[in-house]
Amino acid sequence: MKRVSGTRGRRGTMALLTWSSKYSVGVKSLDDQHTEFIGILNELHSAMLKGKAQSIAGALLTKLMNGARNHFSTEERLMESTKFAGLAEHRAEHRALTAKVDEYLARHKRGDNTMFLELLNFLRDWLTNHMQQVDKKYTAWMNEHGVR
Ligand code: FEO
């Protein structure tokens, strides 16, 4: 079975992912939303380690998807209002992620209990890559347009 590795947090608990300045996209409200998203991922990871994923996963997955949709919408509105040229490509990345997570949610609803590890690995990898490689493409542009 593929392992989900993490980093040890302040209270000694193993976190799946820990916020670091290397993930900053240079816009505080968006960094805050990314941090919140990481928090939900860590909640799901912690529940899985305690064997409680099944009982609380539904609520956490809903929270995760609501948080993701809210964040994508905020980010896309900022790109629209500043007329960022990479909006369409960026929006396609967001839609692909939403569709992929919807597939995991459908598996969860069908009673597939094997999807948690895959989902956590997928989301950790997607998020760390997206923040550093995709979101950072708008940092200079946003900052030049007074969005910080
Ligand atoms: Fe921060 Fe493009 O998601």
PDB file of N, CA and C in Angstrom, residues 15-62:
ATOM      1  N   ALA A  15       1.556  15.984  10.486  1.00  0.00           N
ATOM      2  CA  ALA A  15       0.684  16.680   9.531  1.00  0.00           C
ATOM      3  C   ALA A  15       1.031  16.209   8.127  1.00  0.00           C
ATOM      4  N   LEU A  16       0.036  16.111   7.310  1.00  0.00           N
ATOM      5  CA  LEU A  16       0.260  15.709   5.913  1.00  0.00           C
ATOM      6  C   LEU A  16       1.058  16.772   5.182  1.00  0.00           C
ATOM      7  N   LEU A  17       0.716  18.024   5.458  1.00  0.00           N
ATOM      8  CA  LEU A  17       1.351  19.151   4.763  1.00  0.00           C
ATOM      9  C   LEU A  17       1.386  20.338   5.718  1.00  0.00           C
ATOM     10  N   THR A  18       2.500  21.042   5.762  1.00  0.00           N
ATOM     11  CA  THR A  18       2.636  22.196   6.646  1.00  0.00           C
ATOM     12  C   THR A  18       2.906  23.433   5.805  1.00  0.00           C
ATOM     13  N   TRP A  19       2.188  24.508   6.151  1.00  0.00           N
ATOM     14  CA  TRP A  19       2.368  25.758   5.422  1.00  0.00           C
ATOM     15  C   TRP A  19       3.806  26.247   5.561  1.00  0.00           C
ATOM     16  N   SER A  20       4.330  26.810   4.497  1.00  0.00           N
ATOM     17  CA  SER A  20       5.672  27.365   4.525  1.00  0.00           C
ATOM     18  C   SER A  20       5.678  28.570   3.584  1.00  0.00           C
ATOM     19  N   SER A  21       6.585  29.515   3.836  1.00  0.00           N
ATOM     20  CA  SER A  21       6.622  30.719   2.998  1.00  0.00           C
ATOM     21  C   SER A  21       6.909  30.378   1.531  1.00  0.00           C
ATOM     22  N   LYS A  22       7.488  29.209   1.276  1.00  0.00           N
ATOM     23  CA  LYS A  22       7.760  28.846  -0.127  1.00  0.00           C
ATOM     24  C   LYS A  22       6.451  28.660  -0.907  1.00  0.00           C
ATOM     25  N   TYR A  23       5.336  28.498  -0.173  1.00  0.00           N
ATOM     26  CA  TYR A  23       4.037  28.341  -0.834  1.00  0.00           C
ATOM     27  C   TYR A  23       3.318  29.673  -1.049  1.00  0.00           C
ATOM     28  N   SER A  24       3.894  30.764  -0.531  1.00  0.00           N
ATOM     29  CA  SER A  24       3.195  32.044  -0.627  1.00  0.00           C
ATOM     30  C   SER A  24       3.037  32.479  -2.077  1.00  0.00           C
ATOM     31  N   VAL A  25       1.821  32.969  -2.392  1.00  0.00           N
ATOM     32  CA  VAL A  25       1.561  33.471  -3.749  1.00  0.00           C
ATOM     33  C   VAL A  25       1.563  34.995  -3.754  1.00  0.00           C
ATOM     34  N   GLY A  26       1.935  35.609  -2.625  1.00  0.00           N
ATOM     35  CA  GLY A  26       2.096  37.055  -2.569  1.00  0.00           C
ATOM     36  C   GLY A  26       0.803  37.838  -2.405  1.00  0.00           C
ATOM     37  N   VAL A  27      -0.302  37.138  -2.161  1.00  0.00           N
ATOM     38  CA  VAL A  27      -1.594  37.804  -1.926  1.00  0.00           C
ATOM     39  C   VAL A  27      -2.158  37.211  -0.638  1.00  0.00           C
ATOM     40  N   LYS A  28      -2.301  38.047   0.389  1.00  0.00           N
ATOM     41  CA  LYS A  28      -2.613  37.513   1.721  1.00  0.00           C
ATOM     42  C   LYS A  28      -3.915  36.719   1.767  1.00  0.00           C
ATOM     43  N   SER A  29      -4.968  37.250   1.147  1.00  0.00           N
ATOM     44  CA  SER A  29      -6.252  36.542   1.236  1.00  0.00           C
ATOM     45  C   SER A  29      -6.161  35.158   0.579  1.00  0.00           C
ATOM     46  N   LEU A  30      -5.356  35.045  -0.466  1.00  0.00           N
ATOM     47  CA  LEU A  30      -5.220  33.750  -1.150  1.00  0.00           C
ATOM     48  C   LEU A  30      -4.313  32.812  -0.354  1.00  0.00           C
ATOM     49  N   ASP A  31      -3.264  33.363   0.245  1.00  0.00           N
ATOM     50  CA  ASP A  31      -2.428  32.541   1.134  1.00  0.00           C
ATOM     51  C   ASP A  31      -3.275  32.004   2.290  1.00  0.00           C
ATOM     52  N   ASP A  32      -4.164  32.857   2.828  1.00  0.00           N
ATOM     53  CA  ASP A  32      -5.028  32.421   3.938  1.00  0.00           C
ATOM     54  C   ASP A  32      -5.932  31.271   3.495  1.00  0.00           C
ATOM     55  N   GLN A  33      -6.469  31.368   2.288  1.00  0.00           N
ATOM     56  CA  GLN A  33      -7.344  30.293   1.800  1.00  0.00           C
ATOM     57  C   GLN A  33      -6.550  29.006   1.553  1.00  0.00           C
ATOM     58  N   HIS A  34      -5.335  29.145   1.040  1.00  0.00           N
ATOM     59  CA  HIS A  34      -4.490  27.951   0.857  1.00  0.00           C
ATOM     60  C   HIS A  34      -4.199  27.298   2.209  1.00  0.00           C
ATOM     61  N   THR A  35      -3.925  28.137   3.208  1.00  0.00           N
ATOM     62  CA  THR A  35      -3.621  27.614   4.545  1.00  0.00           C
ATOM     63  C   THR A  35      -4.832  26.869   5.106  1.00  0.00           C
ATOM     64  N   GLU A  36      -6.019  27.433   4.860  1.00  0.00           N
ATOM     65  CA  GLU A  36      -7.252  26.790   5.329  1.00  0.00           C
ATOM     66  C   GLU A  36      -7.434  25.434   4.636  1.00  0.00           C
ATOM     67  N   PHE A  37      -7.147  25.395   3.348  1.00  0.00           N
ATOM     68  CA  PHE A  37      -7.266  24.163   2.565  1.00  0.00           C
ATOM     69  C   PHE A  37      -6.303  23.099   3.123  1.00  0.00           C
ATOM     70  N   ILE A  38      -5.083  23.523   3.430  1.00  0.00           N
ATOM     71  CA  ILE A  38      -4.099  22.604   4.015  1.00  0.00           C
ATOM     72  C   ILE A  38      -4.619  22.072   5.356  1.00  0.00           C
ATOM     73  N   GLY A  39      -5.273  22.957   6.136  1.00  0.00           N
ATOM     74  CA  GLY A  39      -5.830  22.544   7.426  1.00  0.00           C
ATOM     75  C   GLY A  39      -6.869  21.445   7.261  1.00  0.00           C
ATOM     76  N   ILE A  40      -7.716  21.567   6.251  1.00  0.00           N
ATOM     77  CA  ILE A  40      -8.748  20.543   6.034  1.00  0.00           C
ATOM     78  C   ILE A  40      -8.099  19.229   5.590  1.00  0.00           C
ATOM     79  N   LEU A  41      -7.083  19.332   4.736  1.00  0.00           N
ATOM     80  CA  LEU A  41      -6.354  18.120   4.314  1.00  0.00           C
ATOM     81  C   LEU A  41      -5.762  17.412   5.530  1.00  0.00           C
ATOM     82  N   ASN A  42      -5.187  18.217   6.448  1.00  0.00           N
ATOM     83  CA  ASN A  42      -4.581  17.627   7.642  1.00  0.00           C
ATOM     84  C   ASN A  42      -5.638  17.006   8.556  1.00  0.00           C
ATOM     85  N   GLU A  43      -6.820  17.614   8.615  1.00  0.00           N
ATOM     86  CA  GLU A  43      -7.910  17.029   9.415  1.00  0.00           C
ATOM     87  C   GLU A  43      -8.290  15.664   8.863  1.00  0.00           C
ATOM     88  N   LEU A  44      -8.389  15.593   7.538  1.00  0.00           N
ATOM     89  CA  LEU A  44      -8.764  14.329   6.886  1.00  0.00           C
ATOM     90  C   LEU A  44      -7.666  13.284   7.117  1.00  0.00           C
ATOM     91  N   HIS A  45      -6.428  13.722   7.021  1.00  0.00           N
ATOM     92  CA  HIS A  45      -5.289  12.823   7.241  1.00  0.00           C
ATOM     93  C   HIS A  45      -5.281  12.299   8.672  1.00  0.00           C
ATOM     94  N   SER A  46      -5.501  13.220   9.632  1.00  0.00           N
ATOM     95  CA  SER A  46      -5.519  12.835  11.036  1.00  0.00           C
ATOM     96  C   SER A  46      -6.653  11.848  11.313  1.00  0.00           C
ATOM     97  N   ALA A  47      -7.821  12.102  10.736  1.00  0.00           N
ATOM     98  CA  ALA A  47      -8.961  11.199  10.926  1.00  0.00           C
ATOM     99  C   ALA A  47      -8.635   9.821  10.360  1.00  0.00           C
ATOM    100  N   MET A  48      -7.933   9.811   9.226  1.00  0.00           N
ATOM    101  CA  MET A  48      -7.584   8.535   8.615  1.00  0.00           C
ATOM    102  C   MET A  48      -6.621   7.755   9.515  1.00  0.00           C
ATOM    103  N   LEU A  49      -5.632   8.464  10.084  1.00  0.00           N
ATOM    104  CA  LEU A  49      -4.659   7.794  10.961  1.00  0.00           C
ATOM    105  C   LEU A  49      -5.330   7.212  12.199  1.00  0.00           C
ATOM    106  N   LYS A  50      -6.399   7.886  12.660  1.00  0.00           N
ATOM    107  CA  LYS A  50      -7.111   7.407  13.850  1.00  0.00           C
ATOM    108  C   LYS A  50      -8.207   6.405  13.497  1.00  0.00           C
ATOM    109  N   GLY A  51      -8.300   6.058  12.221  1.00  0.00           N
ATOM    110  CA  GLY A  51      -9.316   5.099  11.804  1.00  0.00           C
ATOM    111  C   GLY A  51     -10.718   5.677  11.811  1.00  0.00           C
ATOM    112  N   LYS A  52     -10.812   7.010  11.803  1.00  0.00           N
ATOM    113  CA  LYS A  52     -12.131   7.642  11.860  1.00  0.00           C
ATOM    114  C   LYS A  52     -12.552   8.250  10.520  1.00  0.00           C
ATOM    115  N   ALA A  53     -11.777   7.999   9.499  1.00  0.00           N
ATOM    116  CA  ALA A  53     -12.047   8.654   8.218  1.00  0.00           C
ATOM    117  C   ALA A  53     -13.463   8.372   7.731  1.00  0.00           C
ATOM    118  N   GLN A  54     -13.903   7.118   7.892  1.00  0.00           N
ATOM    119  CA  GLN A  54     -15.230   6.761   7.378  1.00  0.00           C
ATOM    120  C   GLN A  54     -16.346   7.569   8.022  1.00  0.00           C
ATOM    121  N   SER A  55     -16.228   7.777   9.340  1.00  0.00           N
ATOM    122  CA  SER A  55     -17.332   8.434  10.041  1.00  0.00           C
ATOM    123  C   SER A  55     -17.395   9.937   9.785  1.00  0.00           C
ATOM    124  N   ILE A  56     -16.243  10.569   9.538  1.00  0.00           N
ATOM    125  CA  ILE A  56     -16.302  12.025   9.368  1.00  0.00           C
ATOM    126  C   ILE A  56     -15.894  12.485   7.970  1.00  0.00           C
ATOM    127  N   ALA A  57     -15.550  11.527   7.123  1.00  0.00           N
ATOM    128  CA  ALA A  57     -15.052  11.909   5.791  1.00  0.00           C
ATOM    129  C   ALA A  57     -16.070  12.689   4.981  1.00  0.00           C
ATOM    130  N   GLY A  58     -17.332  12.292   5.057  1.00  0.00           N
ATOM    131  CA  GLY A  58     -18.357  12.960   4.261  1.00  0.00           C
ATOM    132  C   GLY A  58     -18.372  14.452   4.537  1.00  0.00           C
ATOM    133  N   ALA A  59     -18.377  14.811   5.825  1.00  0.00           N
ATOM    134  CA  ALA A  59     -18.416  16.228   6.210  1.00  0.00           C
ATOM    135  C   ALA A  59     -17.128  16.935   5.792  1.00  0.00           C
ATOM    136  N   LEU A  60     -15.993  16.250   5.973  1.00  0.00           N
ATOM    137  CA  LEU A  60     -14.714  16.884   5.625  1.00  0.00           C
ATOM    138  C   LEU A  60     -14.562  17.052   4.118  1.00  0.00           C
ATOM    139  N   LEU A  61     -15.026  16.071   3.364  1.00  0.00           N
ATOM    140  CA  LEU A  61     -14.917  16.174   1.909  1.00  0.00           C
ATOM    141  C   LEU A  61     -15.807  17.299   1.384  1.00  0.00           C
ATOM    142  N   THR A  62     -16.978  17.454   2.003  1.00  0.00           N
ATOM    143  CA  THR A  62     -17.857  18.561   1.613  1.00  0.00           C
ATOM    144  C   THR A  62     -17.186  19.894   1.938  1.00  0.00           C
TER     145      THR A  62
END
